[in-house]
């Protein structure tokens, strides 16, 4: 299958039957020769760090984190025999003499003698000696006696027995599982008040450029900043804690101060990664002795992206300034790095057939905004230039199109954007 791509369990991408593009990782120019292959750049970002340390958080705070250690049951679930229905707890074959009411949360009291019944609510603890529950609609009261309308319930009928779901000490969840609402509910039921989770990566976003406006209409050569509103919530959906969004003028010293003064796990910059007169990201990284792990990627849009390890031990991802090119950089470098830092396991790959032909670059991978239609096909969207967001706004994924392009029906990997955009 030409162009088929899949995701390995360790988070790296592999491509079957794809042409290889020569590259020299870590030392490449952003202007064409030796740029890192897209798949290698993605893998490099995913393996550039290790999971952050664990922290203990209350259940209400743990949502969205990833479990740092396995979760085992602290008690049997249920921890006592309970009624599965409203009705009567009965002892023996009946008829039964009535003796009281048991509600959920009440102590079941003494032993229920043979031939006795107690009215019981769903979820209430079963009294010792009870052999079954007779459903309300299956019983008839005659004075102080309870009769079964049909046959008496067999032993264990409509009882949730102790440890039906699990026994104390039984493994419930492994490490690396996301703390979803269902996970929090299970942890609470199993007796937990807090969980050990991987700390969220702390991210600082530096939006570079004198030409950017924070409000109002573009005018006099200045444009609205689209990445300041776009990136922080998106990285939050990826598990990051975006602690700072800072706008930096086109000044090398200002950028140097921001990069060296951070305590973030990841610094993300927008713009300034090429070799123009106002592009200061490379000079600043050289001044501080950062190690370039990826310096330019064979992908369109977004080829002048980079990944560096800072002397502090944190990382910096330099995104291109054009909005769609920056989105390409997020999916190539930011997402796999955040996934590793946050202790997240890569999901199985998602592939889809292209709904129409997609032209390609002769040597570079292309990332193209697509919507998934009712037939699970990837429908390429218009307005996909490096500076455009109109196509992305209607997209649910980006298709990874190999060099040379893809014909209609070609299976390609699609990278979900994660924000629930509707399909075509």
mmCIF file of C-alpha atoms in Angstrom:
data_model
loop_
_atom_site.group_PDB
_atom_site.id
_atom_site.type_symbol
_atom_site.label_atom_id
_atom_site.label_comp_id
_atom_site.label_asym_id
_atom_site.label_seq_id
_atom_site.Cartn_x
_atom_site.Cartn_y
_atom_site.Cartn_z
ATOM 1 C CA UNK A 1 0.000 0.000 0.000
ATOM 2 C CA UNK A 2 1.833 3.051 -1.231
ATOM 3 C CA UNK A 3 2.283 5.662 1.485
ATOM 4 C CA UNK A 4 0.818 3.575 4.349
ATOM 5 C CA UNK A 5 2.003 4.903 7.692
ATOM 6 C CA UNK A 6 1.444 3.466 11.167
ATOM 7 C CA UNK A 7 2.283 4.290 14.772
ATOM 8 C CA UNK A 8 4.555 2.042 16.790
ATOM 9 C CA UNK A 9 3.863 1.272 20.442
ATOM 10 C CA UNK A 10 6.748 3.435 21.638
ATOM 11 C CA UNK A 11 5.253 6.467 19.942
ATOM 12 C CA UNK A 12 7.514 6.505 16.881
ATOM 13 C CA UNK A 13 6.129 6.557 13.374
ATOM 14 C CA UNK A 14 7.196 4.175 10.698
ATOM 15 C CA UNK A 15 6.340 4.226 7.025
ATOM 16 C CA UNK A 16 6.177 1.228 4.768
ATOM 17 C CA UNK A 17 7.279 1.498 1.143
ATOM 18 C CA UNK A 18 8.102 5.182 1.406
ATOM 19 C CA UNK A 19 11.002 6.834 -0.382
ATOM 20 C CA UNK A 20 13.931 7.743 1.819
ATOM 21 C CA UNK A 21 15.156 11.325 1.781
ATOM 22 C CA UNK A 22 18.823 11.909 2.684
ATOM 23 C CA UNK A 23 19.260 14.010 5.814
ATOM 24 C CA UNK A 24 21.800 15.031 8.421
ATOM 25 C CA UNK A 25 19.938 15.485 11.726
ATOM 26 C CA UNK A 26 21.044 18.173 14.135
ATOM 27 C CA UNK A 27 23.251 20.216 11.823
ATOM 28 C CA UNK A 28 20.997 20.996 8.901
ATOM 29 C CA UNK A 29 20.305 24.382 7.422
ATOM 30 C CA UNK A 30 16.726 25.596 7.380
ATOM 31 C CA UNK A 31 17.199 26.456 3.737
ATOM 32 C CA UNK A 32 17.084 23.198 1.939
ATOM 33 C CA UNK A 33 20.036 20.811 2.179
ATOM 34 C CA UNK A 34 20.188 18.076 4.796
ATOM 35 C CA UNK A 35 16.926 18.838 6.595
ATOM 36 C CA UNK A 36 15.711 16.008 8.820
ATOM 37 C CA UNK A 37 13.182 13.583 7.399
ATOM 38 C CA UNK A 38 9.731 14.201 8.894
ATOM 39 C CA UNK A 39 9.408 10.730 10.410
ATOM 40 C CA UNK A 40 12.824 10.938 12.009
ATOM 41 C CA UNK A 41 12.103 14.416 13.375
ATOM 42 C CA UNK A 42 8.853 13.157 14.914
ATOM 43 C CA UNK A 43 10.662 10.183 16.473
ATOM 44 C CA UNK A 44 13.505 12.386 17.734
ATOM 45 C CA UNK A 45 11.058 14.678 19.531
ATOM 46 C CA UNK A 46 9.322 11.700 21.136
ATOM 47 C CA UNK A 47 12.605 10.313 22.489
ATOM 48 C CA UNK A 48 14.258 13.615 23.427
ATOM 49 C CA UNK A 49 13.089 13.506 27.055
ATOM 50 C CA UNK A 50 11.770 11.224 29.763
ATOM 51 C CA UNK A 51 8.560 11.375 31.754
ATOM 52 C CA UNK A 52 8.460 14.077 34.416
ATOM 53 C CA UNK A 53 8.436 13.156 38.122
ATOM 54 C CA UNK A 54 5.308 11.872 39.808
ATOM 55 C CA UNK A 55 3.155 13.993 42.106
ATOM 56 C CA UNK A 56 0.275 13.003 44.362
ATOM 57 C CA UNK A 57 -2.943 14.844 43.626
ATOM 58 C CA UNK A 58 -6.482 14.650 44.922
ATOM 59 C CA UNK A 59 -8.989 13.005 42.618
ATOM 60 C CA UNK A 60 -10.429 16.378 41.667
ATOM 61 C CA UNK A 61 -6.971 17.631 40.661
ATOM 62 C CA UNK A 62 -5.808 14.475 38.857
ATOM 63 C CA UNK A 63 -8.165 14.746 35.883
ATOM 64 C CA UNK A 64 -6.216 14.875 32.623
ATOM 65 C CA UNK A 65 -2.953 13.673 34.130
ATOM 66 C CA UNK A 66 -1.488 10.219 33.529
ATOM 67 C CA UNK A 67 -1.124 7.560 36.229
ATOM 68 C CA UNK A 68 2.497 7.281 37.345
ATOM 69 C CA UNK A 69 2.034 3.932 39.068
ATOM 70 C CA UNK A 70 -0.475 1.069 38.962
ATOM 71 C CA UNK A 71 -3.724 1.311 40.889
ATOM 72 C CA UNK A 72 -4.832 -1.683 42.977
ATOM 73 C CA UNK A 73 -8.086 -2.067 44.862
ATOM 74 C CA UNK A 74 -7.874 -0.993 48.508
ATOM 75 C CA UNK A 75 -11.040 -2.947 49.308
ATOM 76 C CA UNK A 76 -13.351 -5.555 47.872
ATOM 77 C CA UNK A 77 -15.831 -4.133 45.366
ATOM 78 C CA UNK A 78 -18.560 -4.258 46.466
ATOM 79 C CA UNK A 79 -17.189 -4.367 49.981
ATOM 80 C CA UNK A 80 -20.349 -6.154 51.220
ATOM 81 C CA UNK A 81 -23.289 -8.017 49.715
ATOM 82 C CA UNK A 82 -25.821 -5.511 48.402
ATOM 83 C CA UNK A 83 -29.281 -5.559 46.913
ATOM 84 C CA UNK A 84 -29.427 -5.114 43.137
ATOM 85 C CA UNK A 85 -33.134 -4.206 43.209
ATOM 86 C CA UNK A 86 -35.802 -2.507 45.260
ATOM 87 C CA UNK A 87 -37.836 -5.167 46.985
ATOM 88 C CA UNK A 88 -37.332 -7.474 49.974
ATOM 89 C CA UNK A 89 -34.327 -9.362 51.304
ATOM 90 C CA UNK A 90 -35.629 -12.818 52.118
ATOM 91 C CA UNK A 91 -34.332 -15.843 53.983
ATOM 92 C CA UNK A 92 -35.542 -19.232 52.832
ATOM 93 C CA UNK A 93 -38.267 -20.264 50.362
ATOM 94 C CA UNK A 94 -41.160 -18.240 51.802
ATOM 95 C CA UNK A 95 -43.739 -17.061 52.506
ATOM 96 C CA UNK A 96 -41.927 -14.605 54.773
ATOM 97 C CA UNK A 97 -42.881 -12.568 57.802
ATOM 98 C CA UNK A 98 -41.972 -8.866 57.342
ATOM 99 C CA UNK A 99 -39.663 -7.156 59.811
ATOM 100 C CA UNK A 100 -38.510 -3.631 58.982
ATOM 101 C CA UNK A 101 -36.867 -1.605 56.231
ATOM 102 C CA UNK A 102 -33.227 -1.301 55.086
ATOM 103 C CA UNK A 103 -32.065 1.730 53.095
ATOM 104 C CA UNK A 104 -28.748 2.341 51.351
ATOM 105 C CA UNK A 105 -26.147 3.551 53.816
ATOM 106 C CA UNK A 106 -27.721 1.873 56.836
ATOM 107 C CA UNK A 107 -26.147 -0.908 58.858
ATOM 108 C CA UNK A 108 -27.827 -4.223 57.973
ATOM 109 C CA UNK A 109 -28.191 -5.102 61.683
ATOM 110 C CA UNK A 110 -28.613 -8.625 62.990
ATOM 111 C CA UNK A 111 -29.065 -11.893 61.204
ATOM 112 C CA UNK A 112 -32.225 -12.436 59.160
ATOM 113 C CA UNK A 113 -33.870 -15.620 60.420
ATOM 114 C CA UNK A 114 -35.245 -18.234 58.058
ATOM 115 C CA UNK A 115 -38.792 -17.341 56.976
ATOM 116 C CA UNK A 116 -38.218 -13.620 57.539
ATOM 117 C CA UNK A 117 -38.031 -10.703 55.073
ATOM 118 C CA UNK A 118 -37.002 -7.083 55.311
ATOM 119 C CA UNK A 119 -37.927 -4.393 52.824
ATOM 120 C CA UNK A 120 -34.716 -3.235 51.073
ATOM 121 C CA UNK A 121 -33.623 -0.505 48.678
ATOM 122 C CA UNK A 122 -31.235 -0.878 45.772
ATOM 123 C CA UNK A 123 -27.646 -0.600 47.021
ATOM 124 C CA UNK A 124 -28.483 -1.345 50.649
ATOM 125 C CA UNK A 125 -26.281 -3.828 52.520
ATOM 126 C CA UNK A 126 -27.854 -7.259 52.731
ATOM 127 C CA UNK A 127 -28.444 -8.546 56.265
ATOM 128 C CA UNK A 128 -26.604 -11.747 57.259
ATOM 129 C CA UNK A 129 -28.747 -14.802 56.572
ATOM 130 C CA UNK A 130 -30.523 -13.321 53.540
ATOM 131 C CA UNK A 131 -30.561 -15.785 50.653
ATOM 132 C CA UNK A 132 -32.049 -13.664 47.853
ATOM 133 C CA UNK A 133 -33.893 -10.480 46.950
ATOM 134 C CA UNK A 134 -37.507 -10.618 45.840
ATOM 135 C CA UNK A 135 -38.196 -7.734 43.466
ATOM 136 C CA UNK A 136 -40.986 -5.343 44.464
ATOM 137 C CA UNK A 137 -43.012 -6.193 41.363
ATOM 138 C CA UNK A 138 -42.723 -9.907 42.113
ATOM 139 C CA UNK A 139 -44.125 -9.775 45.648
ATOM 140 C CA UNK A 140 -47.507 -9.423 47.356
ATOM 141 C CA UNK A 141 -48.122 -8.432 50.964
ATOM 142 C CA UNK A 142 -50.964 -10.052 52.874
ATOM 143 C CA UNK A 143 -51.074 -8.537 56.336
ATOM 144 C CA UNK A 144 -47.659 -9.169 57.845
ATOM 145 C CA UNK A 145 -46.763 -11.866 55.336
ATOM 146 C CA UNK A 146 -44.906 -11.506 52.035
ATOM 147 C CA UNK A 147 -45.737 -13.906 49.219
ATOM 148 C CA UNK A 148 -43.975 -14.425 45.881
ATOM 149 C CA UNK A 149 -46.363 -13.826 42.992
ATOM 150 C CA UNK A 150 -44.735 -16.590 41.007
ATOM 151 C CA UNK A 151 -41.874 -18.729 42.332
ATOM 152 C CA UNK A 152 -39.579 -17.867 45.193
ATOM 153 C CA UNK A 153 -36.246 -16.379 44.056
ATOM 154 C CA UNK A 154 -33.371 -18.828 43.925
ATOM 155 C CA UNK A 155 -30.309 -18.396 46.157
ATOM 156 C CA UNK A 156 -28.312 -15.282 45.220
ATOM 157 C CA UNK A 157 -31.020 -13.811 42.983
ATOM 158 C CA UNK A 158 -30.675 -10.016 42.538
ATOM 159 C CA UNK A 159 -27.763 -9.851 44.998
ATOM 160 C CA UNK A 160 -24.517 -8.125 44.145
ATOM 161 C CA UNK A 161 -22.083 -10.319 46.049
ATOM 162 C CA UNK A 162 -19.093 -8.965 47.882
ATOM 163 C CA UNK A 163 -16.000 -8.735 45.604
ATOM 164 C CA UNK A 164 -18.063 -9.289 42.461
ATOM 165 C CA UNK A 165 -15.986 -6.620 40.671
ATOM 166 C CA UNK A 166 -12.633 -7.107 42.372
ATOM 167 C CA UNK A 167 -10.922 -8.202 45.572
ATOM 168 C CA UNK A 168 -8.709 -6.047 47.772
ATOM 169 C CA UNK A 169 -5.202 -5.936 46.303
ATOM 170 C CA UNK A 170 -6.315 -6.817 42.790
ATOM 171 C CA UNK A 171 -4.690 -4.730 40.038
ATOM 172 C CA UNK A 172 -7.211 -2.367 38.459
ATOM 173 C CA UNK A 173 -5.188 -0.042 36.233
ATOM 174 C CA UNK A 174 -1.620 0.055 34.986
ATOM 175 C CA UNK A 175 0.732 3.015 34.897
ATOM 176 C CA UNK A 176 0.513 5.396 31.916
ATOM 177 C CA UNK A 177 -3.291 5.253 31.867
ATOM 178 C CA UNK A 178 -4.876 8.730 31.463
ATOM 179 C CA UNK A 179 -6.877 9.847 34.488
ATOM 180 C CA UNK A 180 -10.241 10.101 32.755
ATOM 181 C CA UNK A 181 -13.497 10.753 34.632
ATOM 182 C CA UNK A 182 -14.149 6.989 34.583
ATOM 183 C CA UNK A 183 -10.713 6.297 36.081
ATOM 184 C CA UNK A 184 -11.379 8.813 38.850
ATOM 185 C CA UNK A 185 -14.721 7.177 39.572
ATOM 186 C CA UNK A 186 -13.148 3.716 39.769
ATOM 187 C CA UNK A 187 -10.364 5.008 42.021
ATOM 188 C CA UNK A 188 -12.902 6.582 44.358
ATOM 189 C CA UNK A 189 -14.963 3.385 44.477
ATOM 190 C CA UNK A 190 -11.792 1.426 45.272
ATOM 191 C CA UNK A 191 -11.010 3.668 48.239
ATOM 192 C CA UNK A 192 -8.580 6.277 46.893
ATOM 193 C CA UNK A 193 -8.590 9.929 47.901
ATOM 194 C CA UNK A 194 -5.562 10.826 45.777
ATOM 195 C CA UNK A 195 -3.479 9.331 42.970
ATOM 196 C CA UNK A 196 0.158 9.295 41.920
ATOM 197 C CA UNK A 197 0.281 10.950 38.500
ATOM 198 C CA UNK A 198 2.937 12.319 36.192
ATOM 199 C CA UNK A 199 3.350 16.058 36.546
ATOM 200 C CA UNK A 200 2.031 18.109 33.643
ATOM 201 C CA UNK A 201 4.764 19.643 31.478
ATOM 202 C CA UNK A 202 5.098 23.368 32.150
ATOM 203 C CA UNK A 203 5.213 25.332 28.896
ATOM 204 C CA UNK A 204 6.085 28.953 28.184
ATOM 205 C CA UNK A 205 4.980 30.377 24.840
ATOM 206 C CA UNK A 206 7.048 33.210 23.372
ATOM 207 C CA UNK A 207 5.270 34.958 20.501
ATOM 208 C CA UNK A 208 7.907 36.799 18.481
ATOM 209 C CA UNK A 209 7.465 39.675 16.050
ATOM 210 C CA UNK A 210 7.101 43.452 15.897
ATOM 211 C CA UNK A 211 4.422 43.069 13.238
ATOM 212 C CA UNK A 212 1.866 41.320 15.480
ATOM 213 C CA UNK A 213 -1.259 42.987 16.845
ATOM 214 C CA UNK A 214 -3.142 41.664 19.884
ATOM 215 C CA UNK A 215 -6.462 43.281 18.914
ATOM 216 C CA UNK A 216 -8.223 45.173 16.185
ATOM 217 C CA UNK A 217 -7.978 45.024 12.420
ATOM 218 C CA UNK A 218 -4.731 44.408 10.541
ATOM 219 C CA UNK A 219 -3.367 47.669 9.135
ATOM 220 C CA UNK A 220 -0.191 49.539 8.223
ATOM 221 C CA UNK A 221 1.771 46.358 7.560
ATOM 222 C CA UNK A 222 0.843 44.769 10.879
ATOM 223 C CA UNK A 223 -1.185 41.538 11.254
ATOM 224 C CA UNK A 224 -3.168 39.927 14.025
ATOM 225 C CA UNK A 225 -1.424 37.366 16.192
ATOM 226 C CA UNK A 226 -3.279 34.113 15.477
ATOM 227 C CA UNK A 227 -0.925 31.774 17.345
ATOM 228 C CA UNK A 228 -1.304 33.397 20.770
ATOM 229 C CA UNK A 229 -5.003 32.432 20.877
ATOM 230 C CA UNK A 230 -4.500 29.102 19.054
ATOM 231 C CA UNK A 231 -1.561 27.422 20.766
ATOM 232 C CA UNK A 232 -2.131 27.638 24.568
ATOM 233 C CA UNK A 233 -5.537 25.890 24.648
ATOM 234 C CA UNK A 234 -4.363 23.338 22.099
ATOM 235 C CA UNK A 235 -1.268 22.468 24.102
ATOM 236 C CA UNK A 236 -3.493 22.288 27.170
ATOM 237 C CA UNK A 237 -5.517 19.604 25.380
ATOM 238 C CA UNK A 238 -2.225 17.766 24.910
ATOM 239 C CA UNK A 239 -1.663 17.678 28.656
ATOM 240 C CA UNK A 240 0.529 20.753 29.064
ATOM 241 C CA UNK A 241 0.219 23.510 31.630
ATOM 242 C CA UNK A 242 0.858 26.723 29.710
ATOM 243 C CA UNK A 243 2.129 28.947 32.482
ATOM 244 C CA UNK A 244 3.238 31.984 30.474
ATOM 245 C CA UNK A 245 2.337 33.576 27.138
ATOM 246 C CA UNK A 246 4.809 36.366 26.445
ATOM 247 C CA UNK A 247 5.094 38.632 23.426
ATOM 248 C CA UNK A 248 8.693 39.447 22.515
ATOM 249 C CA UNK A 249 9.783 42.228 20.170
ATOM 250 C CA UNK A 250 12.300 41.491 17.436
ATOM 251 C CA UNK A 251 15.314 41.916 19.665
ATOM 252 C CA UNK A 252 17.965 39.261 20.306
ATOM 253 C CA UNK A 253 18.677 40.402 23.868
ATOM 254 C CA UNK A 254 14.997 40.324 24.793
ATOM 255 C CA UNK A 255 14.711 36.793 23.439
ATOM 256 C CA UNK A 256 17.910 35.762 25.230
ATOM 257 C CA UNK A 257 16.558 37.048 28.543
ATOM 258 C CA UNK A 258 13.263 35.195 28.083
ATOM 259 C CA UNK A 259 14.912 31.896 27.158
ATOM 260 C CA UNK A 260 17.556 31.941 29.884
ATOM 261 C CA UNK A 261 15.162 33.138 32.582
ATOM 262 C CA UNK A 262 12.638 30.333 32.209
ATOM 263 C CA UNK A 263 12.005 27.413 34.525
ATOM 264 C CA UNK A 264 9.648 25.733 32.080
ATOM 265 C CA UNK A 265 10.032 22.168 30.866
ATOM 266 C CA UNK A 266 9.386 23.381 27.333
ATOM 267 C CA UNK A 267 9.715 26.773 25.693
ATOM 268 C CA UNK A 268 7.813 27.212 22.441
ATOM 269 C CA UNK A 269 8.657 30.148 20.211
ATOM 270 C CA UNK A 270 6.737 31.334 17.154
ATOM 271 C CA UNK A 271 8.644 32.913 14.282
ATOM 272 C CA UNK A 272 12.303 33.821 14.034
ATOM 273 C CA UNK A 273 13.544 30.341 13.057
ATOM 274 C CA UNK A 274 14.709 31.109 9.518
ATOM 275 C CA UNK A 275 17.721 33.251 8.525
ATOM 276 C CA UNK A 276 16.185 36.685 7.961
ATOM 277 C CA UNK A 277 17.380 39.950 9.493
ATOM 278 C CA UNK A 278 14.897 39.654 12.397
ATOM 279 C CA UNK A 279 15.288 35.884 12.959
ATOM 280 C CA UNK A 280 17.114 35.566 16.285
ATOM 281 C CA UNK A 281 16.251 32.062 17.517
ATOM 282 C CA UNK A 282 19.356 30.383 16.057
ATOM 283 C CA UNK A 283 21.785 33.101 17.244
ATOM 284 C CA UNK A 284 20.338 32.991 20.765
ATOM 285 C CA UNK A 285 20.602 29.201 20.936
ATOM 286 C CA UNK A 286 24.226 29.394 19.819
ATOM 287 C CA UNK A 287 24.989 32.052 22.461
ATOM 288 C CA UNK A 288 23.683 29.908 25.312
ATOM 289 C CA UNK A 289 25.226 26.659 24.074
ATOM 290 C CA UNK A 290 21.971 24.822 23.383
ATOM 291 C CA UNK A 291 22.167 21.489 21.567
ATOM 292 C CA UNK A 292 20.169 21.367 18.342
ATOM 293 C CA UNK A 293 18.426 18.019 18.045
ATOM 294 C CA UNK A 294 16.393 18.911 14.960
ATOM 295 C CA UNK A 295 17.276 21.886 12.769
ATOM 296 C CA UNK A 296 14.900 22.063 9.842
ATOM 297 C CA UNK A 297 12.517 19.319 8.733
ATOM 298 C CA UNK A 298 11.721 18.009 5.253
ATOM 299 C CA UNK A 299 8.033 18.902 5.530
ATOM 300 C CA UNK A 300 5.703 21.424 3.953
ATOM 301 C CA UNK A 301 4.495 23.667 5.410
ATOM 302 C CA UNK A 302 6.813 24.337 8.326
ATOM 303 C CA UNK A 303 10.277 23.260 7.216
ATOM 304 C CA UNK A 304 12.181 25.909 9.273
ATOM 305 C CA UNK A 305 11.216 24.352 12.622
ATOM 306 C CA UNK A 306 13.705 23.245 15.250
ATOM 307 C CA UNK A 307 14.103 21.362 18.514
ATOM 308 C CA UNK A 308 16.880 22.154 20.996
ATOM 309 C CA UNK A 309 17.936 20.957 24.422
ATOM 310 C CA UNK A 310 18.666 23.923 26.674
ATOM 311 C CA UNK A 311 21.590 24.011 29.113
ATOM 312 C CA UNK A 312 19.031 24.019 31.928
ATOM 313 C CA UNK A 313 17.815 20.582 30.829
ATOM 314 C CA UNK A 314 14.555 21.838 29.377
ATOM 315 C CA UNK A 315 13.733 21.948 25.693
ATOM 316 C CA UNK A 316 12.851 24.603 23.155
ATOM 317 C CA UNK A 317 10.753 24.095 20.048
ATOM 318 C CA UNK A 318 11.032 26.857 17.499
ATOM 319 C CA UNK A 319 7.913 27.063 15.341
ATOM 320 C CA UNK A 320 7.697 28.997 12.078
ATOM 321 C CA UNK A 321 5.719 32.204 12.274
ATOM 322 C CA UNK A 322 3.171 31.393 9.565
ATOM 323 C CA UNK A 323 0.117 29.911 11.327
ATOM 324 C CA UNK A 324 -0.371 26.667 9.383
ATOM 325 C CA UNK A 325 3.388 26.116 9.307
ATOM 326 C CA UNK A 326 3.396 26.494 13.094
ATOM 327 C CA UNK A 327 0.589 23.925 13.364
ATOM 328 C CA UNK A 328 2.755 21.555 11.331
ATOM 329 C CA UNK A 329 5.559 22.148 13.831
ATOM 330 C CA UNK A 330 3.283 21.401 16.771
ATOM 331 C CA UNK A 331 2.275 18.037 15.318
ATOM 332 C CA UNK A 332 5.853 17.212 14.311
ATOM 333 C CA UNK A 333 7.793 18.254 17.422
ATOM 334 C CA UNK A 334 5.618 19.626 20.236
ATOM 335 C CA UNK A 335 3.012 16.865 20.475
ATOM 336 C CA UNK A 336 5.457 13.903 20.699
ATOM 337 C CA UNK A 337 7.654 15.771 23.183
ATOM 338 C CA UNK A 338 4.703 16.713 25.409
ATOM 339 C CA UNK A 339 3.435 13.148 25.214
ATOM 340 C CA UNK A 340 6.735 11.788 26.525
ATOM 341 C CA UNK A 341 7.102 14.439 29.241
ATOM 342 C CA UNK A 342 3.542 13.818 30.431
ATOM 343 C CA UNK A 343 3.955 10.039 30.567
ATOM 344 C CA UNK A 344 1.437 9.391 27.817
ATOM 345 C CA UNK A 345 1.538 6.294 25.642
ATOM 346 C CA UNK A 346 1.112 6.798 21.914
ATOM 347 C CA UNK A 347 -2.272 5.769 20.602
ATOM 348 C CA UNK A 348 -2.656 3.326 17.758
ATOM 349 C CA UNK A 349 -2.269 4.953 14.367
ATOM 350 C CA UNK A 350 -5.260 6.246 12.461
ATOM 351 C CA UNK A 351 -5.254 5.779 8.721
ATOM 352 C CA UNK A 352 -7.736 6.853 6.086
ATOM 353 C CA UNK A 353 -8.036 6.744 2.333
ATOM 354 C CA UNK A 354 -7.608 10.053 0.545
ATOM 355 C CA UNK A 355 -10.912 11.139 -0.957
ATOM 356 C CA UNK A 356 -9.147 12.892 -3.837
ATOM 357 C CA UNK A 357 -5.697 13.309 -5.290
ATOM 358 C CA UNK A 358 -3.278 15.391 -3.230
ATOM 359 C CA UNK A 359 -0.264 16.847 -5.024
ATOM 360 C CA UNK A 360 3.006 16.442 -3.202
ATOM 361 C CA UNK A 361 6.394 18.051 -2.861
ATOM 362 C CA UNK A 362 9.111 16.276 -4.859
ATOM 363 C CA UNK A 363 11.228 15.497 -1.787
ATOM 364 C CA UNK A 364 9.346 16.587 1.334
ATOM 365 C CA UNK A 365 6.427 15.159 3.304
ATOM 366 C CA UNK A 366 3.296 17.317 3.253
ATOM 367 C CA UNK A 367 0.868 17.835 6.133
ATOM 368 C CA UNK A 368 -2.540 18.678 4.707
ATOM 369 C CA UNK A 369 -5.699 19.663 6.634
ATOM 370 C CA UNK A 370 -8.429 17.080 6.102
ATOM 371 C CA UNK A 371 -11.926 16.335 7.340
ATOM 372 C CA UNK A 372 -13.141 12.769 7.783
ATOM 373 C CA UNK A 373 -16.366 12.116 5.899
ATOM 374 C CA UNK A 374 -19.097 9.563 6.585
ATOM 375 C CA UNK A 375 -17.127 6.892 4.745
ATOM 376 C CA UNK A 376 -14.045 7.477 6.927
ATOM 377 C CA UNK A 377 -12.203 9.062 4.009
ATOM 378 C CA UNK A 378 -9.793 11.966 4.420
ATOM 379 C CA UNK A 379 -11.196 14.893 2.437
ATOM 380 C CA UNK A 380 -8.448 17.437 1.656
ATOM 381 C CA UNK A 381 -9.526 20.982 2.430
ATOM 382 C CA UNK A 382 -8.856 24.173 0.510
ATOM 383 C CA UNK A 383 -6.966 27.142 1.892
ATOM 384 C CA UNK A 384 -3.944 25.213 3.085
ATOM 385 C CA UNK A 385 -1.197 27.735 2.421
ATOM 386 C CA UNK A 386 1.456 28.222 5.151
ATOM 387 C CA UNK A 387 -0.146 31.457 6.377
ATOM 388 C CA UNK A 388 -3.757 30.248 6.163
ATOM 389 C CA UNK A 389 -6.013 28.924 8.923
ATOM 390 C CA UNK A 390 -9.313 28.787 7.029
ATOM 391 C CA UNK A 391 -8.839 25.169 5.966
ATOM 392 C CA UNK A 392 -7.593 24.160 9.403
ATOM 393 C CA UNK A 393 -10.674 25.610 11.083
ATOM 394 C CA UNK A 394 -12.833 22.981 9.360
ATOM 395 C CA UNK A 395 -10.345 20.131 9.774
ATOM 396 C CA UNK A 396 -10.371 17.206 12.163
ATOM 397 C CA UNK A 397 -6.893 15.953 11.286
ATOM 398 C CA UNK A 398 -3.789 16.543 9.216
ATOM 399 C CA UNK A 399 -2.956 13.940 6.584
ATOM 400 C CA UNK A 400 0.670 12.863 6.249
ATOM 401 C CA UNK A 401 1.203 12.867 2.495
ATOM 402 C CA UNK A 402 4.470 11.296 1.286
ATOM 403 C CA UNK A 403 6.844 12.961 -1.186
ATOM 404 C CA UNK A 404 5.349 12.908 -4.639
ATOM 405 C CA UNK A 405 1.768 13.157 -3.351
ATOM 406 C CA UNK A 406 -1.045 10.642 -3.036
ATOM 407 C CA UNK A 407 -3.815 9.493 -5.349
ATOM 408 C CA UNK A 408 -7.454 9.116 -4.334
ATOM 409 C CA UNK A 409 -7.814 5.878 -2.374
ATOM 410 C CA UNK A 410 -4.248 5.924 -1.042
ATOM 411 C CA UNK A 411 -4.120 5.067 2.657
ATOM 412 C CA UNK A 412 -2.266 7.696 4.676
ATOM 413 C CA UNK A 413 -1.797 8.373 8.351
ATOM 414 C CA UNK A 414 -4.021 11.110 9.730
ATOM 415 C CA UNK A 415 -2.903 13.008 12.810
ATOM 416 C CA UNK A 416 -5.979 13.940 14.901
ATOM 417 C CA UNK A 417 -6.058 17.576 15.949
ATOM 418 C CA UNK A 418 -7.962 16.729 19.113
ATOM 419 C CA UNK A 419 -10.379 19.627 19.172
ATOM 420 C CA UNK A 420 -13.436 17.891 17.778
ATOM 421 C CA UNK A 421 -13.787 19.657 14.440
ATOM 422 C CA UNK A 422 -16.723 18.238 12.451
ATOM 423 C CA UNK A 423 -16.131 15.938 9.528
ATOM 424 C CA UNK A 424 -16.886 16.919 5.968
#
